[in-house]
Short mmCIF file of C-alpha atoms and ligand atoms in Angstrom, two decimals:
data_model
loop_
_atom_site.label_atom_id
_atom_site.label_comp_id
_atom_site.label_asym_id
_atom_site.label_seq_id
_atom_site.Cartn_x
_atom_site.Cartn_y
_atom_site.Cartn_z
CA UNK A 1 45.43 63.05 15.82
CA UNK A 2 45.24 62.35 12.09
CA UNK A 3 47.12 59.34 10.85
CA UNK A 4 48.86 59.89 7.54
CA UNK A 5 49.17 57.30 4.78
CA UNK A 6 52.83 56.87 5.63
CA UNK A 7 52.08 56.15 9.26
CA UNK A 8 49.50 53.58 8.24
CA UNK A 9 51.95 51.91 5.92
CA UNK A 10 54.62 51.79 8.61
CA UNK A 11 52.14 50.31 11.06
CA UNK A 12 51.17 47.58 8.60
CA UNK A 13 54.79 46.80 7.89
CA UNK A 14 55.59 46.59 11.57
CA UNK A 15 52.63 44.36 12.20
CA UNK A 16 53.76 42.02 9.44
CA UNK A 17 57.23 41.95 10.98
CA UNK A 18 55.78 41.10 14.40
CA UNK A 19 53.54 38.37 12.97
CA UNK A 20 56.44 36.90 11.01
CA UNK A 21 58.54 36.74 14.16
CA UNK A 22 55.77 34.94 16.04
CA UNK A 23 55.33 32.50 13.14
CA UNK A 24 59.06 31.88 12.96
CA UNK A 25 59.95 31.62 16.62
CA UNK A 26 56.81 30.03 18.10
CA UNK A 27 56.29 30.62 21.81
CA UNK A 28 57.87 34.00 22.02
CA UNK A 29 57.33 36.84 24.48
CA UNK A 30 56.56 40.47 23.66
CA UNK A 31 59.91 41.50 25.12
CA UNK A 32 61.77 39.01 22.93
CA UNK A 33 59.97 40.30 19.81
CA UNK A 34 60.94 43.83 20.75
CA UNK A 35 64.54 42.73 21.15
CA UNK A 36 64.60 40.79 17.87
CA UNK A 37 62.91 43.42 15.73
CA UNK A 38 64.23 46.60 17.31
CA UNK A 39 60.64 47.90 17.68
CA UNK A 40 59.93 49.50 21.05
CA UNK A 41 57.98 47.55 23.65
CA UNK A 42 54.90 49.77 23.53
CA UNK A 43 54.60 49.38 19.75
CA UNK A 44 55.04 45.60 19.95
CA UNK A 45 52.47 45.38 22.71
CA UNK A 46 49.80 47.28 20.84
CA UNK A 47 50.44 45.38 17.59
CA UNK A 48 50.30 42.06 19.42
CA UNK A 49 46.98 43.07 20.98
CA UNK A 50 45.56 43.74 17.53
CA UNK A 51 46.85 40.41 16.26
CA UNK A 52 45.18 38.68 19.20
CA UNK A 53 41.96 40.50 18.45
CA UNK A 54 42.04 39.34 14.82
CA UNK A 55 42.75 35.82 16.11
CA UNK A 56 46.01 35.26 14.26
CA UNK A 57 47.91 35.13 17.55
CA UNK A 58 47.02 33.75 20.95
CA UNK A 59 48.59 33.70 24.38
CA UNK A 60 49.80 30.30 25.47
CA UNK A 61 50.75 30.38 29.14
CA UNK A 62 53.85 31.86 30.70
CA UNK A 63 57.52 31.34 30.01
CA UNK A 64 60.60 31.41 32.20
CA UNK A 65 61.29 34.60 34.07
CA UNK A 66 64.65 36.26 33.62
CA UNK A 67 64.19 38.35 36.73
CA UNK A 68 60.79 40.00 37.16
CA UNK A 69 57.38 38.80 36.12
CA UNK A 70 57.04 35.63 34.03
CA UNK A 71 56.50 36.65 30.40
CA UNK A 72 53.33 35.65 28.53
CA UNK A 73 54.23 33.51 25.54
CA UNK A 74 52.65 34.05 22.12
CA UNK A 75 51.81 31.57 19.41
CA UNK A 76 50.71 31.93 15.79
CA UNK A 77 47.19 30.57 15.41
CA UNK A 78 47.79 28.43 12.37
CA UNK A 79 44.23 27.20 12.56
CA UNK A 80 42.77 30.68 12.11
CA UNK A 81 41.91 29.59 8.58
CA UNK A 82 42.55 26.89 6.01
CA UNK A 83 43.70 26.78 2.44
CA UNK A 84 43.01 24.37 -0.42
CA UNK A 85 45.96 23.30 -2.57
CA UNK A 86 45.37 21.42 -5.82
CA UNK A 87 47.71 19.68 -8.22
CA UNK A 88 45.91 19.33 -11.54
CA UNK A 89 47.91 16.56 -13.16
CA UNK A 90 47.48 15.03 -16.57
CA UNK A 91 45.91 11.83 -15.30
CA UNK A 92 45.00 12.72 -11.71
CA UNK A 93 43.93 15.58 -9.44
CA UNK A 94 45.39 15.76 -5.97
CA UNK A 95 43.73 17.96 -3.34
CA UNK A 96 44.92 18.96 0.12
CA UNK A 97 43.49 21.13 2.84
CA UNK A 98 46.22 22.77 4.90
CA UNK A 99 46.20 25.07 7.86
CA UNK A 100 47.94 28.46 7.64
CA UNK A 101 51.32 26.85 8.37
CA UNK A 102 50.95 24.42 5.48
CA UNK A 103 50.24 21.36 7.63
CA UNK A 104 48.04 18.96 5.69
CA UNK A 105 44.84 18.10 7.53
CA UNK A 106 43.11 16.29 4.68
CA UNK A 107 43.97 14.94 1.24
CA UNK A 108 42.11 13.36 -1.61
CA UNK A 109 42.98 12.08 -5.06
CA UNK A 110 40.96 11.54 -8.19
CA UNK A 111 41.85 9.91 -11.50
CA UNK A 112 41.20 11.78 -14.72
CA UNK A 113 39.99 9.91 -17.74
CA UNK A 114 38.19 12.65 -19.63
CA UNK A 115 40.43 15.63 -20.42
CA UNK A 116 37.69 17.94 -21.68
CA UNK A 117 37.54 21.27 -19.85
CA UNK A 118 33.87 20.71 -19.07
CA UNK A 119 34.56 17.37 -17.39
CA UNK A 120 37.56 18.56 -15.39
CA UNK A 121 35.93 21.83 -14.34
CA UNK A 122 32.85 20.07 -13.06
CA UNK A 123 34.99 17.56 -11.15
CA UNK A 124 37.03 20.38 -9.61
CA UNK A 125 33.96 22.34 -8.56
CA UNK A 126 32.21 19.32 -7.11
CA UNK A 127 35.21 18.22 -5.08
CA UNK A 128 36.11 21.72 -3.86
CA UNK A 129 32.52 22.05 -2.59
CA UNK A 130 33.01 18.84 -0.63
CA UNK A 131 36.29 20.12 0.75
CA UNK A 132 34.55 23.24 2.04
CA UNK A 133 32.22 20.91 3.95
CA UNK A 134 35.11 18.87 5.33
CA UNK A 135 37.09 21.87 6.62
CA UNK A 136 36.95 22.44 10.39
CA UNK A 137 35.30 25.61 11.65
CA UNK A 138 37.73 28.50 12.09
CA UNK A 139 37.66 32.30 12.31
CA UNK A 140 38.43 32.82 8.61
CA UNK A 141 37.29 29.53 7.08
CA UNK A 142 38.75 28.64 3.68
CA UNK A 143 40.96 31.62 2.87
CA UNK A 144 41.80 30.67 -0.70
CA UNK A 145 42.38 28.05 -3.35
CA UNK A 146 45.73 27.52 -5.05
CA UNK A 147 46.07 25.34 -8.15
CA UNK A 148 49.16 24.11 -9.97
CA UNK A 149 48.46 23.25 -13.62
CA UNK A 150 50.58 21.51 -16.25
CA UNK A 151 50.82 24.43 -18.64
CA UNK A 152 51.48 28.08 -19.28
CA UNK A 153 49.39 30.44 -17.15
CA UNK A 154 49.00 34.20 -17.56
CA UNK A 155 48.56 36.76 -14.80
CA UNK A 156 44.76 36.56 -15.06
CA UNK A 157 44.82 32.87 -14.19
CA UNK A 158 44.00 31.78 -17.72
CA UNK A 159 45.71 28.62 -18.92
CA UNK A 160 47.12 29.71 -22.27
CA UNK A 161 48.36 26.30 -23.30
CA UNK A 162 48.52 22.94 -21.56
CA UNK A 163 49.74 20.57 -24.30
CA UNK A 164 49.28 17.36 -22.31
CA UNK A 165 45.67 18.22 -21.48
CA UNK A 166 45.06 19.55 -24.98
CA UNK A 167 43.87 22.86 -23.44
CA UNK A 168 44.19 26.35 -24.86
CA UNK A 169 42.84 29.57 -23.32
CA UNK A 170 40.95 28.05 -20.44
CA UNK A 171 39.80 30.71 -17.96
CA UNK A 172 40.23 28.55 -14.91
CA UNK A 173 40.53 31.30 -12.30
CA UNK A 174 37.43 33.04 -13.58
CA UNK A 175 35.44 29.80 -13.62
CA UNK A 176 36.33 29.08 -9.99
CA UNK A 177 35.80 32.69 -8.91
CA UNK A 178 32.27 32.44 -10.28
CA UNK A 179 31.64 29.46 -8.00
CA UNK A 180 33.55 30.23 -4.82
CA UNK A 181 33.76 33.48 -2.92
CA UNK A 182 37.42 33.14 -2.03
CA UNK A 183 40.56 34.16 -3.86
CA UNK A 184 41.94 31.71 -6.41
CA UNK A 185 45.59 31.56 -7.44
CA UNK A 186 46.65 29.60 -10.53
CA UNK A 187 50.28 28.87 -11.30
CA UNK A 188 52.30 26.44 -13.33
CA UNK A 189 52.57 23.15 -11.43
CA UNK A 190 56.39 23.17 -11.51
CA UNK A 191 56.50 26.69 -10.06
CA UNK A 192 54.12 25.64 -7.30
CA UNK A 193 56.21 22.50 -6.71
CA UNK A 194 59.37 24.58 -6.45
CA UNK A 195 57.76 26.74 -3.77
CA UNK A 196 56.62 23.59 -1.98
CA UNK A 197 60.19 22.24 -1.97
CA UNK A 198 61.55 25.61 -0.89
CA UNK A 199 59.13 25.95 2.04
CA UNK A 200 58.65 22.39 3.21
CA UNK A 201 60.95 20.03 1.33
CA UNK A 202 64.64 19.46 0.75
CA UNK A 203 65.17 22.85 -0.87
CA UNK A 204 64.73 24.95 2.27
CA UNK A 205 68.33 26.10 2.48
CA UNK A 206 69.15 26.45 -1.20
CA UNK A 207 69.59 29.90 -2.69
CA UNK A 208 69.69 28.51 -6.23
CA UNK A 209 67.33 25.63 -6.67
CA UNK A 210 66.02 23.90 -9.78
CA UNK A 211 63.01 21.64 -9.33
CA UNK A 212 62.15 19.10 -11.99
CA UNK A 213 58.59 17.90 -11.94
CA UNK A 214 58.57 14.65 -13.88
CA UNK A 215 55.19 13.11 -14.55
CA UNK A 216 53.41 12.57 -17.85
CA UNK A 217 55.26 15.71 -18.98
CA UNK A 218 58.20 17.56 -17.48
CA UNK A 219 57.98 21.00 -15.92
CA UNK A 220 60.83 22.91 -14.35
CA UNK A 221 60.76 25.60 -11.68
CA UNK A 222 63.68 27.79 -10.74
CA UNK A 223 64.58 29.66 -7.60
CA UNK A 224 67.54 31.88 -8.36
CA UNK A 225 69.05 33.96 -5.57
CA UNK A 226 66.14 33.05 -3.31
CA UNK A 227 63.50 34.24 -5.74
CA UNK A 228 61.34 32.28 -8.11
CA UNK A 229 62.43 33.11 -11.66
CA UNK A 230 59.49 33.65 -14.00
CA UNK A 231 60.97 35.42 -17.03
CA UNK A 232 59.63 38.57 -18.66
CA UNK A 233 56.07 37.29 -19.24
CA UNK A 234 55.90 34.76 -16.44
CA UNK A 235 56.34 31.74 -18.69
CA UNK A 236 59.90 30.65 -17.89
CA UNK A 237 60.73 27.04 -17.17
CA UNK A 238 59.23 25.10 -20.08
CA UNK A 239 62.33 22.94 -20.22
CA UNK A 240 60.25 19.83 -20.85
CA UNK A 241 60.04 21.23 -24.36
CA UNK A 242 63.72 21.87 -24.91
CA UNK A 243 64.86 19.93 -27.95
CA UNK A 244 67.13 17.03 -27.19
CA UNK A 245 66.70 15.20 -30.52
CA UNK A 246 66.86 17.38 -33.61
CA UNK A 247 64.91 14.89 -35.73
CA UNK A 248 62.94 13.40 -32.85
CA UNK A 249 59.29 12.53 -32.44
CA UNK A 250 56.43 14.99 -32.81
CA UNK A 251 55.43 16.62 -29.52
CA UNK A 252 51.97 17.98 -28.71
CA UNK A 253 53.51 21.41 -28.20
CA UNK A 254 54.27 21.66 -31.93
CA UNK A 255 58.01 21.03 -31.67
CA UNK A 256 59.80 17.73 -32.31
CA UNK A 257 62.26 15.86 -30.11
CA UNK A 258 61.22 17.51 -26.81
CA UNK A 259 62.92 16.33 -23.60
CA UNK A 260 59.67 15.12 -22.02
CA UNK A 261 59.05 12.67 -24.87
CA UNK A 262 62.08 10.68 -23.73
CA UNK A 263 62.41 11.34 -20.03
CA UNK A 264 58.91 11.26 -18.53
CA UNK A 265 56.17 8.83 -17.62
CA UNK A 266 55.02 9.24 -21.20
CA UNK A 267 58.23 7.62 -22.45
CA UNK A 268 57.68 4.64 -20.15
CA UNK A 269 54.01 4.21 -20.91
CA UNK A 270 54.64 4.12 -24.64
CA UNK A 271 56.74 1.02 -24.21
CA UNK A 272 54.19 -1.17 -22.56
CA UNK A 273 51.04 -2.01 -24.47
CA UNK A 274 50.02 -4.70 -22.02
CA UNK A 275 49.24 -2.37 -19.13
CA UNK A 276 46.09 -0.28 -19.29
CA UNK A 277 46.54 3.42 -19.90
CA UNK A 278 45.61 5.00 -16.61
CA UNK A 279 47.29 6.69 -13.72
CA UNK A 280 47.99 3.40 -11.96
CA UNK A 281 50.17 2.33 -14.81
CA UNK A 282 53.33 3.79 -13.32
CA UNK A 283 52.65 1.90 -10.09
CA UNK A 284 52.15 -1.31 -12.04
CA UNK A 285 55.40 -0.63 -13.83
CA UNK A 286 57.27 -0.07 -10.56
CA UNK A 287 55.76 -3.29 -9.28
CA UNK A 288 57.06 -5.19 -12.32
CA UNK A 289 60.54 -3.72 -11.85
CA UNK A 290 60.48 -4.78 -8.20
CA UNK A 291 59.67 -8.33 -9.32
CA UNK A 292 62.77 -8.30 -11.50
CA UNK A 293 61.25 -7.75 -14.96
CA UNK A 294 64.38 -7.06 -17.04
CA UNK A 295 62.74 -5.15 -19.86
CA UNK A 296 60.87 -2.87 -17.45
CA UNK A 297 64.05 -2.20 -15.51
CA UNK A 298 65.79 -1.44 -18.79
CA UNK A 299 63.05 1.05 -19.70
CA UNK A 300 63.42 2.83 -16.37
CA UNK A 301 67.20 2.98 -16.85
CA UNK A 302 66.74 4.48 -20.28
CA UNK A 303 64.36 7.14 -18.96
CA UNK A 304 66.98 7.87 -16.28
CA UNK A 305 69.62 8.39 -19.00
CA UNK A 306 67.39 10.90 -20.76
CA UNK A 307 66.57 12.67 -17.50
CA UNK A 308 70.32 12.85 -16.89
CA UNK A 309 70.90 14.39 -20.32
CA UNK A 310 68.41 17.19 -19.66
CA UNK A 311 69.71 17.71 -16.13
CA UNK A 312 73.26 18.03 -17.52
CA UNK A 313 72.04 20.81 -19.82
CA UNK A 314 70.38 22.52 -16.85
CA UNK A 315 73.56 22.29 -14.78
CA UNK A 316 75.60 23.80 -17.62
CA UNK A 317 73.15 26.69 -17.97
CA UNK A 318 72.43 27.54 -14.34
CA UNK A 319 75.27 26.13 -12.25
CA UNK A 320 72.77 25.64 -9.37
CA UNK A 321 73.62 24.27 -5.95
CA UNK A 322 70.66 21.92 -5.87
CA UNK A 323 68.48 20.04 -8.33
CA UNK A 324 65.46 18.24 -6.92
CA UNK A 325 63.72 15.58 -8.97
CA UNK A 326 60.08 15.36 -7.96
CA UNK A 327 56.67 14.55 -9.39
CA UNK A 328 55.15 11.12 -9.88
CA UNK A 329 58.18 9.69 -11.66
CA UNK A 330 60.28 10.36 -8.57
CA UNK A 331 58.40 7.48 -6.91
CA UNK A 332 60.52 5.29 -9.21
CA UNK A 333 63.72 6.70 -7.69
CA UNK A 334 65.18 3.26 -7.12
CA UNK A 335 64.97 2.42 -10.83
CA UNK A 336 66.10 5.68 -12.39
CA UNK A 337 68.53 7.24 -9.93
CA UNK A 338 71.71 5.41 -10.97
CA UNK A 339 71.47 6.26 -14.65
CA UNK A 340 70.49 9.86 -13.90
CA UNK A 341 73.56 10.34 -11.72
CA UNK A 342 75.99 8.50 -14.00
CA UNK A 343 74.75 10.41 -17.05
CA UNK A 344 75.15 13.75 -15.25
CA UNK A 345 78.64 12.71 -14.19
CA UNK A 346 79.57 11.90 -17.78
CA UNK A 347 77.91 14.82 -19.52
CA UNK A 348 77.74 17.95 -17.36
CA UNK A 349 80.78 20.23 -17.51
CA UNK A 350 83.06 19.41 -14.61
CA UNK A 351 83.38 22.98 -13.33
CA UNK A 352 79.62 23.47 -13.39
CA UNK A 353 78.86 20.20 -11.74
CA UNK A 354 81.38 20.43 -8.89
CA UNK A 355 79.04 22.00 -6.37
CA UNK A 356 75.72 20.77 -7.71
CA UNK A 357 73.79 18.13 -5.85
CA UNK A 358 71.07 16.11 -7.60
CA UNK A 359 68.56 14.64 -5.17
CA UNK A 360 65.00 13.31 -5.07
CA UNK A 361 62.10 15.06 -3.41
CA UNK A 362 60.98 13.68 -0.09
CA UNK A 363 57.60 15.36 -0.54
CA UNK A 364 57.23 13.08 -3.56
CA UNK A 365 53.92 13.86 -5.17
CA UNK A 366 52.92 16.58 -2.67
CA UNK A 367 55.31 19.40 -3.66
CA UNK A 368 52.79 21.03 -6.00
CA UNK A 369 49.76 20.86 -3.71
CA UNK A 370 51.76 22.27 -0.80
CA UNK A 371 53.21 25.03 -2.96
CA UNK A 372 49.77 25.84 -4.38
CA UNK A 373 48.30 26.04 -0.89
CA UNK A 374 51.13 28.35 0.18
CA UNK A 375 50.43 30.63 -2.79
CA UNK A 376 46.84 31.00 -1.62
CA UNK A 377 47.94 31.69 1.96
CA UNK A 378 50.44 34.36 0.84
CA UNK A 379 47.76 36.00 -1.27
CA UNK A 380 45.37 36.04 1.66
CA UNK A 381 47.87 37.82 3.89
CA UNK A 382 48.80 40.28 1.15
CA UNK A 383 45.16 41.04 0.32
CA UNK A 384 44.08 41.42 3.94
CA UNK A 385 46.77 43.60 5.37
CA UNK A 386 44.09 45.43 7.33
CA UNK A 387 43.42 42.24 9.29
CA UNK A 388 46.95 41.58 10.29
ZN1 LIG B 401 57.17 19.74 -26.72
#
């Protein structure tokens, strides 16, 4: 019998459906999959056998009988491979290794002092090599690398502009592809963070979700009607550079009075000359606030006001159900939350704000790495349909 292209396509689609059911339900029988998906038992059985052969699914004992023989239960083998997720921050790099379900099995952080592309690229390559060594043995090994970066990225994985790193036209994907024989996915860090929140964080049930990544700069990711919104060229979400002061300070993006100049870590750091300029500075600042330092607490409050102003604009534009504040600055929740919420209350249009909730990420600084890792996993499954 010859199999036509259409039949092949249908088979692949069905297999993806079966695998998705096993991932979703955990410990499920062939009969239950057939019932859930509407595929006939013979089809499910043969697809499951192929998935077992490719080691994405395994049999895990028997379940309860509902009459005849006890059914064999199936599980997704989330350790069939591993993914590396990276958050390339402005003053740090955070790395995680996750399994195929996004569970973190290892994490590592590095401080950045030298922003040159040469320095950062060599750090990335060196550490990724070490991560390959640290990853447990598995059928597929490291299946991909996902990186969230603080800038505008094109479809080729080139960073067109990252103002806070001072980077333009850096071919990051190509550089890593030259080193590592796995697929590399590069996305804006706020987009990756939004996916992280949507898959693993507090945004799992939101159809319309805005994620604000507040660190040295501010990035914004949007999920509208369950889909990440990227705009016509893929560059949407640069709300850190919306103007909130017409005659404000000069920003590195070329504009003046950008939101992130007043509402990010940058705004805080500017105010304290005494503390050294490194990535621990925010922690030192939080420590001072906790000890009751009035001027530090005042600075946090002020940053909260400015965050609230930008968030009010976002609420008026999008009327979302959920806004999640994440990124490094969210670790200062205690010191910025009140002024954020009171400013939103005062400034956002009442009708728009009625059903909007503003909350803080519980993934804290991990949203981007988890989202980046998920991007690599999705790409692996899309690229290797023949395996699944
Ligand atoms: Zn700007």
